[in-house]
PDB file of C-alpha atoms in Angstrom:
ATOM      1  CA  GLY A 124      19.585  -2.127  -7.097  1.00  0.00           C
ATOM      2  CA  ALA A 125      16.698  -0.687  -9.321  1.00  0.00           C
ATOM      3  CA  GLY A 126      13.310  -0.374  -7.447  1.00  0.00           C
ATOM      4  CA  VAL A 127      10.012  -0.964  -8.901  1.00  0.00           C
ATOM      5  CA  SER A 128       9.191   1.395 -11.805  1.00  0.00           C
ATOM      6  CA  GLN A 129       5.982   2.520 -13.542  1.00  0.00           C
ATOM      7  CA  SER A 130       5.396   4.196 -16.547  1.00  0.00           C
ATOM      8  CA  PRO A 131       3.740   6.629 -17.568  1.00  0.00           C
ATOM      9  CA  SER A 132       4.362   8.675 -14.307  1.00  0.00           C
ATOM     10  CA  ASN A 133       1.126  10.833 -15.490  1.00  0.00           C
ATOM     11  CA  LYS A 134      -1.535  10.090 -17.849  1.00  0.00           C
ATOM     12  CA  VAL A 135      -4.108  12.265 -19.011  1.00  0.00           C
ATOM     13  CA  THR A 136      -7.120  10.691 -21.359  1.00  0.00           C
ATOM     14  CA  GLU A 137     -10.342  11.426 -22.583  1.00  0.00           C
ATOM     15  CA  LYS A 138     -13.483   9.686 -21.300  1.00  0.00           C
ATOM     16  CA  GLY A 139     -14.242   6.455 -23.128  1.00  0.00           C
ATOM     17  CA  LYS A 140     -10.427   5.892 -24.467  1.00  0.00           C
ATOM     18  CA  ASP A 141      -8.466   2.926 -23.605  1.00  0.00           C
ATOM     19  CA  VAL A 142      -5.251   3.267 -21.263  1.00  0.00           C
ATOM     20  CA  GLU A 143      -2.393   0.985 -20.414  1.00  0.00           C
ATOM     21  CA  LEU A 144      -0.276   1.252 -17.443  1.00  0.00           C
ATOM     22  CA  ARG A 145       3.096  -0.569 -17.030  1.00  0.00           C
ATOM     23  CA  CYS A 146       4.770  -2.041 -14.112  1.00  0.00           C
ATOM     24  CA  ASP A 147       8.379  -3.144 -13.960  1.00  0.00           C
ATOM     25  CA  PRO A 148       8.922  -5.075 -10.821  1.00  0.00           C
ATOM     26  CA  ILE A 149      12.127  -5.748  -8.979  1.00  0.00           C
ATOM     27  CA  SER A 150      14.111  -8.259 -10.711  1.00  0.00           C
ATOM     28  CA  GLY A 151      13.378 -11.788  -9.300  1.00  0.00           C
ATOM     29  CA  HIS A 152      10.305 -10.777  -7.377  1.00  0.00           C
ATOM     30  CA  THR A 153       7.705 -13.420  -7.899  1.00  0.00           C
ATOM     31  CA  ALA A 154       4.768 -11.531  -6.535  1.00  0.00           C
ATOM     32  CA  LEU A 155       3.130  -8.519  -8.111  1.00  0.00           C
ATOM     33  CA  TYR A 156       0.314  -6.294  -6.854  1.00  0.00           C
ATOM     34  CA  TRP A 157      -1.886  -3.503  -8.371  1.00  0.00           C
ATOM     35  CA  TYR A 158      -3.641  -1.050  -6.165  1.00  0.00           C
ATOM     36  CA  ARG A 159      -5.489   2.115  -6.663  1.00  0.00           C
ATOM     37  CA  GLN A 160      -5.267   5.143  -4.624  1.00  0.00           C
ATOM     38  CA  SER A 161      -8.184   7.639  -4.945  1.00  0.00           C
ATOM     39  CA  LEU A 162      -7.729  11.187  -3.483  1.00  0.00           C
ATOM     40  CA  GLY A 163      -8.282  11.027   0.098  1.00  0.00           C
ATOM     41  CA  GLN A 164      -8.850   7.215   0.072  1.00  0.00           C
ATOM     42  CA  GLY A 165      -6.487   4.440   1.220  1.00  0.00           C
ATOM     43  CA  LEU A 166      -5.116   1.783  -0.996  1.00  0.00           C
ATOM     44  CA  GLU A 167      -7.776  -0.276  -2.828  1.00  0.00           C
ATOM     45  CA  PHE A 168      -6.348  -3.836  -3.646  1.00  0.00           C
ATOM     46  CA  LEU A 169      -6.925  -4.568  -7.546  1.00  0.00           C
ATOM     47  CA  ILE A 170      -5.223  -7.964  -8.481  1.00  0.00           C
ATOM     48  CA  TYR A 171      -2.448 -10.109  -7.470  1.00  0.00           C
ATOM     49  CA  PHE A 172       0.213 -12.111  -9.542  1.00  0.00           C
ATOM     50  CA  GLN A 173       2.069 -14.899  -8.505  1.00  0.00           C
ATOM     51  CA  GLY A 174       4.293 -15.526 -11.499  1.00  0.00           C
ATOM     52  CA  ASN A 175       2.249 -14.868 -14.646  1.00  0.00           C
ATOM     53  CA  SER A 176      -1.031 -16.298 -13.039  1.00  0.00           C
ATOM     54  CA  ALA A 177      -3.434 -14.221 -11.257  1.00  0.00           C
ATOM     55  CA  PRO A 178      -4.934 -16.125  -8.253  1.00  0.00           C
ATOM     56  CA  ASP A 179      -7.016 -13.107  -7.167  1.00  0.00           C
ATOM     57  CA  LYS A 180      -8.843 -10.785  -9.465  1.00  0.00           C
ATOM     58  CA  SER A 181     -11.432  -9.913  -6.932  1.00  0.00           C
ATOM     59  CA  GLY A 182     -10.506  -6.293  -6.661  1.00  0.00           C
ATOM     60  CA  LEU A 183     -10.914  -5.481 -10.137  1.00  0.00           C
ATOM     61  CA  PRO A 184     -13.705  -2.927 -10.050  1.00  0.00           C
ATOM     62  CA  SER A 185     -15.472  -3.920 -13.384  1.00  0.00           C
ATOM     63  CA  ASP A 186     -14.721  -5.953 -16.662  1.00  0.00           C
ATOM     64  CA  ARG A 187     -13.373  -2.798 -17.946  1.00  0.00           C
ATOM     65  CA  PHE A 188     -10.202  -3.370 -16.080  1.00  0.00           C
ATOM     66  CA  SER A 189      -7.643  -6.215 -16.948  1.00  0.00           C
ATOM     67  CA  ALA A 190      -4.199  -7.253 -16.339  1.00  0.00           C
ATOM     68  CA  GLU A 191      -1.454  -9.392 -17.555  1.00  0.00           C
ATOM     69  CA  ARG A 192       2.015 -10.383 -16.650  1.00  0.00           C
ATOM     70  CA  THR A 193       4.467 -11.954 -18.994  1.00  0.00           C
ATOM     71  CA  GLY A 194       7.622 -13.657 -18.337  1.00  0.00           C
ATOM     72  CA  GLY A 195       7.190 -13.358 -14.542  1.00  0.00           C
ATOM     73  CA  SER A 196       8.241  -9.830 -15.082  1.00  0.00           C
ATOM     74  CA  VAL A 197       6.481  -6.808 -16.525  1.00  0.00           C
ATOM     75  CA  SER A 198       2.787  -6.407 -15.838  1.00  0.00           C
ATOM     76  CA  THR A 199       0.205  -4.150 -17.741  1.00  0.00           C
ATOM     77  CA  LEU A 200      -2.969  -3.054 -16.396  1.00  0.00           C
ATOM     78  CA  THR A 201      -5.462  -1.854 -19.040  1.00  0.00           C
ATOM     79  CA  ILE A 202      -8.454   0.045 -18.428  1.00  0.00           C
ATOM     80  CA  GLN A 203     -11.000   0.303 -21.322  1.00  0.00           C
ATOM     81  CA  ARG A 204     -13.598   2.833 -22.086  1.00  0.00           C
ATOM     82  CA  THR A 205     -12.286   4.881 -19.150  1.00  0.00           C
ATOM     83  CA  GLN A 206     -14.731   6.915 -17.093  1.00  0.00           C
ATOM     84  CA  GLN A 207     -13.929   9.796 -14.871  1.00  0.00           C
ATOM     85  CA  GLU A 208     -14.295   7.669 -11.691  1.00  0.00           C
ATOM     86  CA  ASP A 209     -11.336   5.934 -12.963  1.00  0.00           C
ATOM     87  CA  SER A 210      -9.145   8.889 -12.074  1.00  0.00           C
ATOM     88  CA  ALA A 211      -6.610   7.901  -9.438  1.00  0.00           C
ATOM     89  CA  VAL A 212      -3.143   7.089  -8.820  1.00  0.00           C
ATOM     90  CA  TYR A 213      -2.379   3.490  -9.664  1.00  0.00           C
ATOM     91  CA  LEU A 214       0.288   1.909  -7.639  1.00  0.00           C
ATOM     92  CA  CYS A 215       2.213  -1.250  -8.330  1.00  0.00           C
ATOM     93  CA  ALA A 216       4.112  -3.308  -5.836  1.00  0.00           C
ATOM     94  CA  SER A 217       6.226  -6.398  -6.073  1.00  0.00           C
ATOM     95  CA  SER A 218       7.408  -9.075  -3.263  1.00  0.00           C
ATOM     96  CA  PRO A 219      10.152 -11.400  -3.441  1.00  0.00           C
ATOM     97  CA  ARG A 220       8.601 -14.423  -2.287  1.00  0.00           C
ATOM     98  CA  THR A 221       5.254 -16.409  -2.402  1.00  0.00           C
ATOM     99  CA  SER A 222       2.722 -16.417   0.145  1.00  0.00           C
ATOM    100  CA  THR A 223       4.807 -18.929   2.369  1.00  0.00           C
ATOM    101  CA  TYR A 224       7.063 -16.088   2.895  1.00  0.00           C
ATOM    102  CA  LYS A 225       6.841 -14.818   6.728  1.00  0.00           C
ATOM    103  CA  GLY A 226       5.320 -11.364   6.342  1.00  0.00           C
ATOM    104  CA  ASN A 227       5.411 -10.401   2.630  1.00  0.00           C
ATOM    105  CA  GLU A 228       6.789  -6.963   2.538  1.00  0.00           C
ATOM    106  CA  GLN A 229       5.893  -5.115  -0.560  1.00  0.00           C
ATOM    107  CA  PHE A 230       8.089  -2.739  -2.549  1.00  0.00           C
ATOM    108  CA  PHE A 231       6.222   0.005  -4.208  1.00  0.00           C
ATOM    109  CA  GLY A 232       6.500   1.820  -7.472  1.00  0.00           C
ATOM    110  CA  PRO A 233       6.066   5.707  -7.639  1.00  0.00           C
ATOM    111  CA  GLY A 234       2.650   5.373  -9.217  1.00  0.00           C
ATOM    112  CA  THR A 235       0.979   6.547 -12.405  1.00  0.00           C
ATOM    113  CA  ARG A 236      -1.420   9.341 -11.984  1.00  0.00           C
ATOM    114  CA  LEU A 237      -4.453   8.942 -14.504  1.00  0.00           C
ATOM    115  CA  THR A 238      -6.640  11.699 -15.281  1.00  0.00           C
ATOM    116  CA  VAL A 239      -9.824  11.003 -17.035  1.00  0.00           C
ATOM    117  CA  LEU A 240     -11.548  14.147 -18.475  1.00  0.00           C
TER     118      LEU A 240
ATOM    119  CA  ALA B 133     -12.264 -11.350   6.912  1.00  0.00           C
ATOM    120  CA  GLN B 134      -9.500  -8.818   7.616  1.00  0.00           C
ATOM    121  CA  SER B 135      -9.751  -5.193   8.286  1.00  0.00           C
ATOM    122  CA  VAL B 136      -7.720  -2.060   9.320  1.00  0.00           C
ATOM    123  CA  THR B 137      -8.962   1.125  11.116  1.00  0.00           C
ATOM    124  CA  GLN B 138      -6.927   4.046  11.425  1.00  0.00           C
ATOM    125  CA  LEU B 139      -8.217   6.501  13.895  1.00  0.00           C
ATOM    126  CA  GLY B 140      -7.868  10.037  12.548  1.00  0.00           C
ATOM    127  CA  SER B 141      -7.367  10.791   9.094  1.00  0.00           C
ATOM    128  CA  HIS B 142      -5.295  13.839  10.040  1.00  0.00           C
ATOM    129  CA  VAL B 143      -2.956  14.274  12.846  1.00  0.00           C
ATOM    130  CA  SER B 144      -0.825  17.551  13.824  1.00  0.00           C
ATOM    131  CA  VAL B 145       1.982  17.873  16.172  1.00  0.00           C
ATOM    132  CA  SER B 146       4.599  20.169  17.005  1.00  0.00           C
ATOM    133  CA  GLU B 147       8.199  19.424  16.164  1.00  0.00           C
ATOM    134  CA  GLY B 148       9.822  17.756  19.295  1.00  0.00           C
ATOM    135  CA  ALA B 149       6.409  16.383  20.473  1.00  0.00           C
ATOM    136  CA  LEU B 150       5.359  12.620  20.680  1.00  0.00           C
ATOM    137  CA  VAL B 151       3.654  11.085  17.606  1.00  0.00           C
ATOM    138  CA  LEU B 152       1.101   8.667  18.044  1.00  0.00           C
ATOM    139  CA  LEU B 153      -0.549   7.399  15.277  1.00  0.00           C
ATOM    140  CA  ARG B 154      -3.434   4.877  15.969  1.00  0.00           C
ATOM    141  CA  CYS B 155      -4.278   1.734  14.117  1.00  0.00           C
ATOM    142  CA  ASN B 156      -6.669  -1.230  15.133  1.00  0.00           C
ATOM    143  CA  TYR B 157      -7.012  -4.441  12.992  1.00  0.00           C
ATOM    144  CA  SER B 158      -9.534  -7.388  12.733  1.00  0.00           C
ATOM    145  CA  SER B 159      -8.272 -10.773  11.928  1.00  0.00           C
ATOM    146  CA  SER B 160      -9.505 -14.346  12.687  1.00  0.00           C
ATOM    147  CA  VAL B 161      -6.075 -15.831  12.270  1.00  0.00           C
ATOM    148  CA  PRO B 162      -2.555 -14.424  13.827  1.00  0.00           C
ATOM    149  CA  PRO B 163      -1.726 -11.329  11.500  1.00  0.00           C
ATOM    150  CA  TYR B 164       1.349  -9.967  10.057  1.00  0.00           C
ATOM    151  CA  LEU B 165       0.973  -6.052  10.429  1.00  0.00           C
ATOM    152  CA  PHE B 166       2.907  -3.434   8.825  1.00  0.00           C
ATOM    153  CA  TRP B 167       3.152   0.295   8.784  1.00  0.00           C
ATOM    154  CA  TYR B 168       4.181   1.846   5.527  1.00  0.00           C
ATOM    155  CA  VAL B 169       5.006   5.668   4.885  1.00  0.00           C
ATOM    156  CA  GLN B 170       3.998   7.565   1.771  1.00  0.00           C
ATOM    157  CA  TYR B 171       6.226  10.726   1.648  1.00  0.00           C
ATOM    158  CA  PRO B 172       4.841  13.699  -0.929  1.00  0.00           C
ATOM    159  CA  ASN B 173       4.872  12.373  -4.508  1.00  0.00           C
ATOM    160  CA  GLN B 174       6.808   9.340  -3.623  1.00  0.00           C
ATOM    161  CA  GLY B 175       5.629   5.665  -3.425  1.00  0.00           C
ATOM    162  CA  LEU B 176       5.024   3.786  -0.220  1.00  0.00           C
ATOM    163  CA  GLN B 177       8.018   2.475   1.744  1.00  0.00           C
ATOM    164  CA  LEU B 178       7.972   0.157   4.893  1.00  0.00           C
ATOM    165  CA  LEU B 179       8.617   1.731   8.138  1.00  0.00           C
ATOM    166  CA  LEU B 180       8.309  -1.664  10.255  1.00  0.00           C
ATOM    167  CA  LYS B 181       6.570  -4.795  10.462  1.00  0.00           C
ATOM    168  CA  TYR B 182       5.234  -7.283  13.114  1.00  0.00           C
ATOM    169  CA  THR B 183       5.567 -11.177  12.125  1.00  0.00           C
ATOM    170  CA  SER B 184       4.995 -12.741  15.488  1.00  0.00           C
ATOM    171  CA  ALA B 185       8.384 -12.237  17.199  1.00  0.00           C
ATOM    172  CA  ALA B 186       8.917  -9.505  19.494  1.00  0.00           C
ATOM    173  CA  THR B 187       5.699  -7.535  20.305  1.00  0.00           C
ATOM    174  CA  LEU B 188       7.626  -4.318  20.387  1.00  0.00           C
ATOM    175  CA  VAL B 189       8.859  -3.495  16.567  1.00  0.00           C
ATOM    176  CA  LYS B 190      11.438  -0.998  15.971  1.00  0.00           C
ATOM    177  CA  GLY B 191      11.444   0.487  12.547  1.00  0.00           C
ATOM    178  CA  ILE B 192      13.468   3.140  10.377  1.00  0.00           C
ATOM    179  CA  ASN B 193      13.674   7.033  11.238  1.00  0.00           C
ATOM    180  CA  GLY B 194      13.235   6.487  15.291  1.00  0.00           C
ATOM    181  CA  PHE B 195       9.505   5.010  14.947  1.00  0.00           C
ATOM    182  CA  GLU B 196       8.271   2.017  16.680  1.00  0.00           C
ATOM    183  CA  ALA B 197       4.947   0.140  17.134  1.00  0.00           C
ATOM    184  CA  GLU B 198       3.516  -2.221  19.573  1.00  0.00           C
ATOM    185  CA  PHE B 199       1.270  -5.162  18.996  1.00  0.00           C
ATOM    186  CA  LYS B 200      -1.321  -5.592  21.533  1.00  0.00           C
ATOM    187  CA  LYS B 201      -3.394  -8.681  20.997  1.00  0.00           C
ATOM    188  CA  SER B 202      -5.798  -7.991  23.938  1.00  0.00           C
ATOM    189  CA  GLU B 203      -6.437  -4.690  22.285  1.00  0.00           C
ATOM    190  CA  THR B 204      -6.212  -5.611  18.572  1.00  0.00           C
ATOM    191  CA  SER B 205      -4.045  -2.531  18.123  1.00  0.00           C
ATOM    192  CA  PHE B 206      -0.625  -1.755  16.343  1.00  0.00           C
ATOM    193  CA  HIS B 207      -0.223   1.742  17.280  1.00  0.00           C
ATOM    194  CA  LEU B 208       2.830   3.724  15.789  1.00  0.00           C
ATOM    195  CA  THR B 209       4.784   6.076  17.850  1.00  0.00           C
ATOM    196  CA  LYS B 210       7.949   8.271  17.725  1.00  0.00           C
ATOM    197  CA  PRO B 211       9.244  10.103  21.040  1.00  0.00           C
ATOM    198  CA  SER B 212      10.111  13.356  19.187  1.00  0.00           C
ATOM    199  CA  ALA B 213       8.531  14.561  15.780  1.00  0.00           C
ATOM    200  CA  HIS B 214      10.669  16.070  12.949  1.00  0.00           C
ATOM    201  CA  MET B 215       9.788  18.156  10.317  1.00  0.00           C
ATOM    202  CA  SER B 216      10.760  15.409   7.679  1.00  0.00           C
ATOM    203  CA  ASP B 217       8.130  13.225   9.421  1.00  0.00           C
ATOM    204  CA  ALA B 218       5.518  14.905   7.612  1.00  0.00           C
ATOM    205  CA  ALA B 219       3.685  12.286   5.405  1.00  0.00           C
ATOM    206  CA  GLU B 220       0.965  10.037   5.127  1.00  0.00           C
ATOM    207  CA  TYR B 221       1.087   6.774   7.218  1.00  0.00           C
ATOM    208  CA  PHE B 222      -0.892   3.524   6.288  1.00  0.00           C
ATOM    209  CA  CYS B 223      -1.322   0.603   8.625  1.00  0.00           C
ATOM    210  CA  ALA B 224      -1.790  -2.707   6.861  1.00  0.00           C
ATOM    211  CA  VAL B 225      -2.622  -6.525   7.720  1.00  0.00           C
ATOM    212  CA  THR B 226      -2.108  -9.779   6.239  1.00  0.00           C
ATOM    213  CA  ASN B 227      -2.646 -13.247   7.386  1.00  0.00           C
ATOM    214  CA  THR B 228       0.035 -15.759   8.097  1.00  0.00           C
ATOM    215  CA  GLY B 229       0.464 -17.551   4.740  1.00  0.00           C
ATOM    216  CA  GLY B 230      -1.431 -15.211   2.940  1.00  0.00           C
ATOM    217  CA  PHE B 231      -0.754 -12.900   0.010  1.00  0.00           C
ATOM    218  CA  LYS B 232      -3.385 -10.347   0.322  1.00  0.00           C
ATOM    219  CA  THR B 233      -2.590  -7.117   2.305  1.00  0.00           C
ATOM    220  CA  ILE B 234      -5.331  -5.043   3.692  1.00  0.00           C
ATOM    221  CA  PHE B 235      -4.448  -1.304   3.838  1.00  0.00           C
ATOM    222  CA  GLY B 236      -6.004   1.424   5.969  1.00  0.00           C
ATOM    223  CA  ALA B 237      -7.228   4.584   4.800  1.00  0.00           C
ATOM    224  CA  GLY B 238      -4.226   6.172   5.911  1.00  0.00           C
ATOM    225  CA  THR B 239      -3.238   8.973   8.359  1.00  0.00           C
ATOM    226  CA  ARG B 240      -1.716  12.366   7.387  1.00  0.00           C
ATOM    227  CA  LEU B 241       0.771  13.524   9.785  1.00  0.00           C
ATOM    228  CA  PHE B 242       1.507  17.479   9.944  1.00  0.00           C
ATOM    229  CA  VAL B 243       4.362  18.617  11.938  1.00  0.00           C
ATOM    230  CA  LYS B 244       4.412  22.295  13.024  1.00  0.00           C
ATOM    231  CA  ALA B 245       7.720  24.408  13.657  1.00  0.00           C
TER     232      ALA B 245
END
């Protein structure tokens, strides 16, 4: 079946502009995660959705970052007034079960490479 | 709080040699442990996971990892490296009943012909 998809694959924007990154999880997956991967860095957790609600937003770097999920499916990560330090690859992952699932394997999308000039 | 430390940001081996990628974790509760691999220009995919069953876990592409509670380690090994193993490898930990997965900084594996 189809995996996690993300769009756009690449985004170049000017400092100060807003951007929206989209994630389509695997159909039926209830959990959805956003991560940021900067050059030479590991994965930085941003936010987690269970259904349409976000129990943990602790990883969002600032109030310029927000995310929503509708219909328990598609999610959008929005970065307002982008800064050069926002340049990174943004990864989305989904997982088929809730936190009670034994070992919540995550299925990752290919990522969106964001470049802020 | 949980954390993961991967020793060595870069590891280089010759084709056919043993691969050993080190991972140490910190967790106050029994952990679930994962190794993910990221091939160039691709998303992460699961190699293997430990979920409190057998301590020696076998994964895809001939990789395996052993959970050692006394050493708080979950090192990844492969007896014989192949050129196609060149990728970045991430160790990750999550606690039982938890949803948040903490990833290590990653180890890039280079395989020389």
